[in-house]
Short mmCIF file of C-alpha atoms and ligand atoms in Angstrom, two decimals:
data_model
loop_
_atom_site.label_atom_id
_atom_site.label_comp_id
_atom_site.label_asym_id
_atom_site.label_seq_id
_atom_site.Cartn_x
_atom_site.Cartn_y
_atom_site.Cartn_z
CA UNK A 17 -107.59 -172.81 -161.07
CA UNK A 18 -109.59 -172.46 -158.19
CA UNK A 19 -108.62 -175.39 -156.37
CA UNK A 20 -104.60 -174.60 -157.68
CA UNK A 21 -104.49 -171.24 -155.80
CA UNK A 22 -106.41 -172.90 -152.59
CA UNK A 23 -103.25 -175.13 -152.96
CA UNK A 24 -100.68 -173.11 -153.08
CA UNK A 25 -102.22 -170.64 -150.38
CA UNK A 26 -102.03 -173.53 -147.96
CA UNK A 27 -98.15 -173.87 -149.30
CA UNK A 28 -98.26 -170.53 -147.86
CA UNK A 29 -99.59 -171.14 -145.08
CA UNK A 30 -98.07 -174.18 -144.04
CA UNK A 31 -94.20 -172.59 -145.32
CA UNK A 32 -95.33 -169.40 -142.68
CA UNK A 33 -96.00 -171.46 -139.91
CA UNK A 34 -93.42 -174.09 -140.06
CA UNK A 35 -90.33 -170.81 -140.36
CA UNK A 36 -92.56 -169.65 -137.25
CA UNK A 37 -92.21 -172.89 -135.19
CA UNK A 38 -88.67 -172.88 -136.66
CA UNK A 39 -88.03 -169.11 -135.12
CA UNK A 40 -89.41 -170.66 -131.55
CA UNK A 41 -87.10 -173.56 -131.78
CA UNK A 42 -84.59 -171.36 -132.23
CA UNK A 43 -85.10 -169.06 -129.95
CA UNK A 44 -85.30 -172.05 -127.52
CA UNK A 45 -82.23 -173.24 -128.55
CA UNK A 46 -80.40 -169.94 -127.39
CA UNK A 47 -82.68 -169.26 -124.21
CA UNK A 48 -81.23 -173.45 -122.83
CA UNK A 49 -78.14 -172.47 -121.31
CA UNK A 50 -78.75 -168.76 -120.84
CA UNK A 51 -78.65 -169.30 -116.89
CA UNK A 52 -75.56 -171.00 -116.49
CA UNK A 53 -73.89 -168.33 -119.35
CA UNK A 54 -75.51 -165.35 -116.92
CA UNK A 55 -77.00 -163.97 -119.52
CA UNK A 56 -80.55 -163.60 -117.27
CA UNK A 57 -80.75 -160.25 -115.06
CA UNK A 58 -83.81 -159.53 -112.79
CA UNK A 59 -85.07 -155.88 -113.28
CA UNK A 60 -86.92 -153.94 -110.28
CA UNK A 61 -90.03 -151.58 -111.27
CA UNK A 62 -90.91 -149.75 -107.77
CA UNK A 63 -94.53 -150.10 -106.01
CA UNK A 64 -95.16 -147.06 -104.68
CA UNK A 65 -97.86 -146.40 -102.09
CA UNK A 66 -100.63 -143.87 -102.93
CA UNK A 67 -101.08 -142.46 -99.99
CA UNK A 68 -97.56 -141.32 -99.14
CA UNK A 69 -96.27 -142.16 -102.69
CA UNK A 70 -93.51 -143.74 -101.06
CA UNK A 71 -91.56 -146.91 -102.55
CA UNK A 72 -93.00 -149.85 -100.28
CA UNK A 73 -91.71 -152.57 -102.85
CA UNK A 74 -90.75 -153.48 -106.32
CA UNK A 75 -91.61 -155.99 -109.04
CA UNK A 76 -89.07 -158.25 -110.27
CA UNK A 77 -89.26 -158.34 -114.03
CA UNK A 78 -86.75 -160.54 -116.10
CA UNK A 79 -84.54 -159.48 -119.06
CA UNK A 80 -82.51 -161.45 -121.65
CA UNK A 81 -78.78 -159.94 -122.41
CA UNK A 82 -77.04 -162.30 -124.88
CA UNK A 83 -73.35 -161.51 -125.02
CA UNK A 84 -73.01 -158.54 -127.80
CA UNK A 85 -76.65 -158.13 -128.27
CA UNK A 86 -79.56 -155.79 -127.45
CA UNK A 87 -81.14 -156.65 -124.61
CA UNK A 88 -84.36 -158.86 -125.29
CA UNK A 89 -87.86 -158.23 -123.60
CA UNK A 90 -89.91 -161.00 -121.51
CA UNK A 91 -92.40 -161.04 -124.49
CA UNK A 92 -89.93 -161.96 -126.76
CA UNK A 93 -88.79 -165.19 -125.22
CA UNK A 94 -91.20 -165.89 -122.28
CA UNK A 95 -93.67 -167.85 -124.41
CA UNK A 96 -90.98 -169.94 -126.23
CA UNK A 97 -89.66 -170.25 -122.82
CA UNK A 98 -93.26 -171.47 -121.50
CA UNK A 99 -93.90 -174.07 -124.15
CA UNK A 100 -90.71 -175.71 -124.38
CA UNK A 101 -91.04 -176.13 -120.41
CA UNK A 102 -88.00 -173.46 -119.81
CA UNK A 103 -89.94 -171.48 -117.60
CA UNK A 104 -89.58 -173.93 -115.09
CA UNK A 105 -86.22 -173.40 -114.21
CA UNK A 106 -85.87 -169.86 -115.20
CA UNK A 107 -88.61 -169.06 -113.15
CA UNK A 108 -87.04 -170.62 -110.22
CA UNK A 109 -84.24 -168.45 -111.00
CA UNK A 110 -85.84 -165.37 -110.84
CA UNK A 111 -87.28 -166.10 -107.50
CA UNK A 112 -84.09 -166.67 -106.13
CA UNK A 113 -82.53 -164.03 -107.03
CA UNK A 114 -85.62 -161.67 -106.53
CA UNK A 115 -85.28 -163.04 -103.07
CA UNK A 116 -81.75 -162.39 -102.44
CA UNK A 117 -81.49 -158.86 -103.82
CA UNK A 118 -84.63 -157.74 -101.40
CA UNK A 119 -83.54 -159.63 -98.44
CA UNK A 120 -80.18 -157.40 -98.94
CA UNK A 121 -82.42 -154.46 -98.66
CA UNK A 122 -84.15 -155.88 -95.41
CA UNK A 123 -80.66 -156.40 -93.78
CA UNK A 124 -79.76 -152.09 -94.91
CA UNK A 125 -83.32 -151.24 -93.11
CA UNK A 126 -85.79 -151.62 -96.33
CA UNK A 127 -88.16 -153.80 -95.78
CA UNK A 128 -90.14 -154.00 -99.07
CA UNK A 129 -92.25 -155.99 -100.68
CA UNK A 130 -91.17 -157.93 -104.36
CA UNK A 131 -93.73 -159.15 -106.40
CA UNK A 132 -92.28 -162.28 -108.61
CA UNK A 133 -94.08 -163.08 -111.52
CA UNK A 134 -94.94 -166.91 -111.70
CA UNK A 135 -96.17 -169.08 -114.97
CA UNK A 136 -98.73 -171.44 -115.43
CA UNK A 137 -96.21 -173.95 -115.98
CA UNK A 138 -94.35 -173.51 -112.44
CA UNK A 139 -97.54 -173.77 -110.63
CA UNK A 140 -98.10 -177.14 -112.15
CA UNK A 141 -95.21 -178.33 -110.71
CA UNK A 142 -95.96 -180.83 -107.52
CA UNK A 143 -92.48 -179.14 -105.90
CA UNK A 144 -93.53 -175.86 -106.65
CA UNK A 145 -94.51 -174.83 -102.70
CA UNK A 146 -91.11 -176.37 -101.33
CA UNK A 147 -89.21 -173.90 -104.21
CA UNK A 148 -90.78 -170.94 -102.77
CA UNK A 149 -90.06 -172.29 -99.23
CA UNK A 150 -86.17 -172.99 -99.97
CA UNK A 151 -85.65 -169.78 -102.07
CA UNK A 152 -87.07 -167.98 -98.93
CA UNK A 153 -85.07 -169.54 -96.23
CA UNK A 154 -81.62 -169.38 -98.70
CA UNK A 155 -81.89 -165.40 -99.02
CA UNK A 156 -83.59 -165.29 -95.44
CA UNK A 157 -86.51 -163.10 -96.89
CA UNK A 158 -89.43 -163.32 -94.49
CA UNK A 159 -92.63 -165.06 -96.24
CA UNK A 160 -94.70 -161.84 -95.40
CA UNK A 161 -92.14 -159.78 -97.99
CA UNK A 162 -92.99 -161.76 -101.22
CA UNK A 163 -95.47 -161.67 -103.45
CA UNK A 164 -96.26 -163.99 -106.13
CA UNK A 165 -98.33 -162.83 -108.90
CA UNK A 166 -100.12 -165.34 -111.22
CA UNK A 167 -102.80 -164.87 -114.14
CA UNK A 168 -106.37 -165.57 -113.81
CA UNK A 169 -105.46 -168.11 -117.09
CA UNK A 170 -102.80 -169.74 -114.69
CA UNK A 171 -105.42 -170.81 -112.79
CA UNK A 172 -107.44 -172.51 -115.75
CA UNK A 173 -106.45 -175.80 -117.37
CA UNK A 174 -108.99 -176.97 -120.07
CA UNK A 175 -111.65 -174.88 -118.60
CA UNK A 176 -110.94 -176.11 -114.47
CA UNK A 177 -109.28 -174.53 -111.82
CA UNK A 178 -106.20 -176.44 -111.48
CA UNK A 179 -106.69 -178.49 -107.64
CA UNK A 180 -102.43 -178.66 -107.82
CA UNK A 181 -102.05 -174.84 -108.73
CA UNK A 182 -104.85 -173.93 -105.53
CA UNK A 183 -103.21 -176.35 -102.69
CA UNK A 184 -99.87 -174.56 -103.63
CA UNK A 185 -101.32 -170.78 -103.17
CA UNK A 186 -103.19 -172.28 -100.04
CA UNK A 187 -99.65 -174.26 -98.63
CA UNK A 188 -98.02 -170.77 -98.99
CA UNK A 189 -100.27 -167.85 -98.05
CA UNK A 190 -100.55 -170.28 -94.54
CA UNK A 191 -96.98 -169.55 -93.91
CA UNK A 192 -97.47 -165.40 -95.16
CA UNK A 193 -96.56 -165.40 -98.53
CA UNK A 194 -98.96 -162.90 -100.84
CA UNK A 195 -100.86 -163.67 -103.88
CA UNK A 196 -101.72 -161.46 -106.39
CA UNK A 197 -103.98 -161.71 -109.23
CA UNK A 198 -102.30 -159.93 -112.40
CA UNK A 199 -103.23 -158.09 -115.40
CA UNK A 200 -107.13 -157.90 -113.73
CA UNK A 201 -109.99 -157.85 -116.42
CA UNK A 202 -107.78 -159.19 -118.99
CA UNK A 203 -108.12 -162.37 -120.44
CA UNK A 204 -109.77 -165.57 -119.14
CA UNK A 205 -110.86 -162.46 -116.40
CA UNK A 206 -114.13 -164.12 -114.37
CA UNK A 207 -115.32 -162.37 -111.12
CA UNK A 208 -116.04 -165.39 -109.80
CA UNK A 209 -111.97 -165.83 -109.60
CA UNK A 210 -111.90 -162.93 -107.29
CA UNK A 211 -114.10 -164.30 -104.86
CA UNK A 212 -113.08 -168.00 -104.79
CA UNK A 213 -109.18 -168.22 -105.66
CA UNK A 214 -106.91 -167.59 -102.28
CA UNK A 215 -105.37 -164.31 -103.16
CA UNK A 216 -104.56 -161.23 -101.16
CA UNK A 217 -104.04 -158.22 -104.09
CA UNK A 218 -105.83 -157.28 -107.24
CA UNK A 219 -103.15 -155.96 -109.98
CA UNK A 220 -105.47 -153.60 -112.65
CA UNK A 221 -103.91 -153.95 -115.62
CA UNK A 222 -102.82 -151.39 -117.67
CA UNK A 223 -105.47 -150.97 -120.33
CA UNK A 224 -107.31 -149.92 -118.02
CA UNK A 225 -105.78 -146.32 -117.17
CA UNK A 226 -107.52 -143.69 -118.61
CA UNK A 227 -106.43 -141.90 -121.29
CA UNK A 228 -106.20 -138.01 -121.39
CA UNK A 229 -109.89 -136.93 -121.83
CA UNK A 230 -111.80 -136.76 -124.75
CA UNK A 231 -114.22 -134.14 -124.66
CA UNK A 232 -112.67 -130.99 -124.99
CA UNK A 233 -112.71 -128.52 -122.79
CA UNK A 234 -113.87 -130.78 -119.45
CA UNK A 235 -111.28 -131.87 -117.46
CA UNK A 236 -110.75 -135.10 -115.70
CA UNK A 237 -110.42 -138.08 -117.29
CA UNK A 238 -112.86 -140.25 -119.90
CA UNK A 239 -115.70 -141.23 -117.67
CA UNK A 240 -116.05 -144.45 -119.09
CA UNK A 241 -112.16 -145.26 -118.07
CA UNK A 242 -113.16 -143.96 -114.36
CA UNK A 243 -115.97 -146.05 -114.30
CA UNK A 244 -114.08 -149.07 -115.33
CA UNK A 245 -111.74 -148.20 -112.61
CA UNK A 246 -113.68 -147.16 -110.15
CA UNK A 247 -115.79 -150.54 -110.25
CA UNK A 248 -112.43 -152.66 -110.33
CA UNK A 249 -111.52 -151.18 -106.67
CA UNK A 250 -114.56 -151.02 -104.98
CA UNK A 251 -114.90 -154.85 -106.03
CA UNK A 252 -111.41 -155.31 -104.70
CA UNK A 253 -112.19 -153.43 -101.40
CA UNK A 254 -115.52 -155.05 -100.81
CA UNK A 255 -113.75 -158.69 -101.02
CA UNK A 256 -110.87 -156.88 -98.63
CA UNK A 257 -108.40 -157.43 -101.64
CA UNK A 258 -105.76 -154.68 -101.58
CA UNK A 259 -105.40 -153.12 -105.26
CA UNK A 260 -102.17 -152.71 -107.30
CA UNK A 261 -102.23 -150.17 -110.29
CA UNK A 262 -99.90 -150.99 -112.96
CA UNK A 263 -99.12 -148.66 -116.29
CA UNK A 264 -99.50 -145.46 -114.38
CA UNK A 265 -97.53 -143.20 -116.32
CA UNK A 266 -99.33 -139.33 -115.59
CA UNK A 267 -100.07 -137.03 -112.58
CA UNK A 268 -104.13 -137.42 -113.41
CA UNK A 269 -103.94 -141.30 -113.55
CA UNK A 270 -102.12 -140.77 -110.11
CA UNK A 271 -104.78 -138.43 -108.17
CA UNK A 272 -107.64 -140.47 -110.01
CA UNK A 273 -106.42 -143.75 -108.18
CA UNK A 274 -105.97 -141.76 -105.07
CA UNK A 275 -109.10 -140.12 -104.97
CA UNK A 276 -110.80 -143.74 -105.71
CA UNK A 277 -109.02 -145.51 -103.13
CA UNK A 278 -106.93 -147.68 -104.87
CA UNK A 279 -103.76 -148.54 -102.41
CA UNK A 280 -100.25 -148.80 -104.77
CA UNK A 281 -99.49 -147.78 -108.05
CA UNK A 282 -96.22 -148.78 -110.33
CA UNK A 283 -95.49 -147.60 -113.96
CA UNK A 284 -93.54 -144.43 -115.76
CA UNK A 285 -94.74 -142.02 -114.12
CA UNK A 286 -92.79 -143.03 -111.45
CA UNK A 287 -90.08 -145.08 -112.77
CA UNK A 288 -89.00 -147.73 -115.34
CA UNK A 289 -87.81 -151.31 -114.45
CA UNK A 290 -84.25 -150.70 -112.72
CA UNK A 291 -80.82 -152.59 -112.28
CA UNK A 292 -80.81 -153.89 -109.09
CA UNK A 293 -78.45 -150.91 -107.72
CA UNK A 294 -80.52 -148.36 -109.63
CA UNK A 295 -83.66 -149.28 -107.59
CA UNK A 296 -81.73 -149.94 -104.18
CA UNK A 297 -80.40 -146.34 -104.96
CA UNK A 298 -84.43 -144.75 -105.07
CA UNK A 299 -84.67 -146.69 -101.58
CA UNK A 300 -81.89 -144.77 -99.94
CA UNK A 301 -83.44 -141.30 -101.48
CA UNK A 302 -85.31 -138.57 -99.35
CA UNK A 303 -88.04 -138.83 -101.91
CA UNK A 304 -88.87 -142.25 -102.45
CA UNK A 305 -87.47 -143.94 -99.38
CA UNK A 306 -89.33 -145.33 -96.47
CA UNK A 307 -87.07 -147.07 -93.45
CA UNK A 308 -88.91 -149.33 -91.61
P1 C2E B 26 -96.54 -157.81 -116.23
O1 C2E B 26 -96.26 -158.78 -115.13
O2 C2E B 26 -97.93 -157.34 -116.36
O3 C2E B 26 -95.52 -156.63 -115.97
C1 C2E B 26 -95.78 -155.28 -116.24
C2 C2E B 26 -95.21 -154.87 -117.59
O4 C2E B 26 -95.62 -153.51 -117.85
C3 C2E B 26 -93.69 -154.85 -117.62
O5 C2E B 26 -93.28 -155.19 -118.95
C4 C2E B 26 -93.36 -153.39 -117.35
O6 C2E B 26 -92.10 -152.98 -117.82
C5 C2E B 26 -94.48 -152.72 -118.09
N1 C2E B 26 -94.76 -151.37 -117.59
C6 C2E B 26 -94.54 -150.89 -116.35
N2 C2E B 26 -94.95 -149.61 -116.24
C7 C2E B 26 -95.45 -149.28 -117.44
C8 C2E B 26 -96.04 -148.06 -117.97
O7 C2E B 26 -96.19 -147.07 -117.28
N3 C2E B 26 -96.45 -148.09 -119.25
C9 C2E B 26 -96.31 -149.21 -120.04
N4 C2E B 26 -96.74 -149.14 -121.30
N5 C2E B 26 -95.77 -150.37 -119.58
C10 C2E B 26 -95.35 -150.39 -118.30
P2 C2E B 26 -92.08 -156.20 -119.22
O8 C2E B 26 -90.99 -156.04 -118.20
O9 C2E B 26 -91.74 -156.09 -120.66
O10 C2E B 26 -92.77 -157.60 -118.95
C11 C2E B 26 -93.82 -158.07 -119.77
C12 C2E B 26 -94.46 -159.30 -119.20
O11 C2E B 26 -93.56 -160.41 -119.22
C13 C2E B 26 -94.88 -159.16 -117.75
O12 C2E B 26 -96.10 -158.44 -117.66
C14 C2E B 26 -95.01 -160.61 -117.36
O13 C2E B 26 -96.24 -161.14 -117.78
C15 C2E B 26 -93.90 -161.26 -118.16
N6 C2E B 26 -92.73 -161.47 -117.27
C16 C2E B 26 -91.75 -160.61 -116.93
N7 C2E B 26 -90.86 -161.19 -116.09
C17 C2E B 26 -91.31 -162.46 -115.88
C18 C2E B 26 -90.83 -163.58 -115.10
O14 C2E B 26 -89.83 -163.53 -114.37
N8 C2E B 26 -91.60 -164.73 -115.17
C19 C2E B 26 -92.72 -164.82 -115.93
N9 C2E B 26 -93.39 -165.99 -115.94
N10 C2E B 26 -93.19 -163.80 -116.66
C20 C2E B 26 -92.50 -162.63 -116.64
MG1 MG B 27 -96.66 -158.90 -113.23
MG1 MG B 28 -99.17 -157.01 -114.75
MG1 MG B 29 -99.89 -156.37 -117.59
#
């Protein structure tokens, strides 16, 4: 009986992951062809600079809109899109056209940053450098505006530092392009990465931000959070790596980062991911804008 229900829990098992891989294929299915039917939009999540809490850039953050659907989150399709290889050309997409909304902005008097997420997947590619190159001199974006933030796990191929994936970030950040090492002490997270990968920013991810505090009646926020924090961007300064909050979403998480030097912060608290217009519209504002 035993052995009968080990059997059929395997049936299970096997019936669960097979309508899983079947609910990936699927997904891929749709996602091929999404570019060409325009059903890919670039959203823009402003940067904003601590000490003046001015917008000095935005990230570029990618959405899914299938005709007479919700829209769908990255998480949703970006690892279907990353094993089936999809990422490749989407990702070229979204630089592109990260490139050629902000180079608009330059040309009106706004010269920001954009920070373009990049996968594993692109990096590997041996043409990777000369995409970056091309979608910079199509839009006319200088090098010195973009960003390009990768994973510490993007970096790590069966437990090595991919040679390909370093002569890329070393090709580019020779001609001004930034690097930027996301979601920080997440992960495959190794301080060593910090010290020996050719990067420019440190991105703290978002678990990270302290919470409201838990001991009643004190104020400021959960000392072990502040620590965490605190350790994060003094490691960041002392390797003269600028620092990149991301999640922020209260006024305390805000005068925390200021007060510990950390130099941009981006999440709710100032604004959600944006149309395109939406976030060109927060440049133009008395608040948020900065001419250059
Ligand atoms: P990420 O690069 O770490 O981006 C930050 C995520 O945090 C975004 O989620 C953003 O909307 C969200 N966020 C921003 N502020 C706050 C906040 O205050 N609170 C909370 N709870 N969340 C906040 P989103 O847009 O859903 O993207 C999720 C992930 O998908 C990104 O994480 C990134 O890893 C990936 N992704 C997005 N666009 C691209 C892309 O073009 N290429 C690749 N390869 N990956 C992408
Ligand atoms: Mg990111
Ligand atoms: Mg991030
Ligand atoms: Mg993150």
């Amino acid at each position: 009986a035993a052995k009968a229900a080990g059997r059929d829990q395997m049936t299970l098992f096997d019936r669960a992951l097979s309508e899983k891989k079947l609910a990936v294929s699927r997904t891929v299915e749709r996602l091929r062809g999404a570019i060409d039917r325009d059903e890919l939009i670039v959203y823009f999540q402003p940067l904003v600079r601590l000490a003046d809490e001015r917008m000095t850039g935005v990230e570029a953050l990618i959405r899914w809109q299938p005709a007479g659907e919700t829209m769908i989150a990255p998480d949703q399709f970006i690892p279907a899109a990353e094993d089936s290889g999809l990422i490749v050309p989407i990702g070229e997409w979204v630089l592109r056209r990260s490139c050629e909304v902000v180079a608009e902005w330059h040309r009106r008097r706004h010269a920001v940053v954009v920070s373009v997420n990049v996968s594993p997947r692109q990096l590997r590619e041996t043409d990777f450098a000369a995409q970056v190159f091309s979608a910079l001199r199509d839009s006319g974006l200088p090098a010195s505006a973009l960003i390009l933030e990768i994973t510490e796990g993007v970096l790590v191929a069966s437990g090595m530092v991919t040679d390909q994936a370093i002569r890329h970030l070393e090709t580019l950040r020779g001609h001004g392009v930034k690097v930027a090492v996301d979601d920080f002490g997440t992960g495959y997270s190794s301080l060593a990465y910090l010290r020996d990968l050719p990067i420019d920013h440190v991105k703290i991810d978002k678990s990270f931000m302290p919470g409201p505090s838990a001991e009643p009646g004190s104020d400021g926020p959960d000392p072990a959070a502040r620590t965490m924090v605190k350790a994060i961007i003094d490691l960041a300064a002392g390797l003269k790596l600028g620092t990149i909050a991301e999640g922020v979403e209260t006024r305390e998480q805000v005068d925390l980062l200021r007060e510990l030097g950390c130099d941009r912060a981006q999440g709710y608290y100032y604004a959600r991911p944006l149309p395109a217009g939406d976030a060109a519209k927060l440049l133009t504002s008395a608040e948020w804008g900065t001419r250059v």
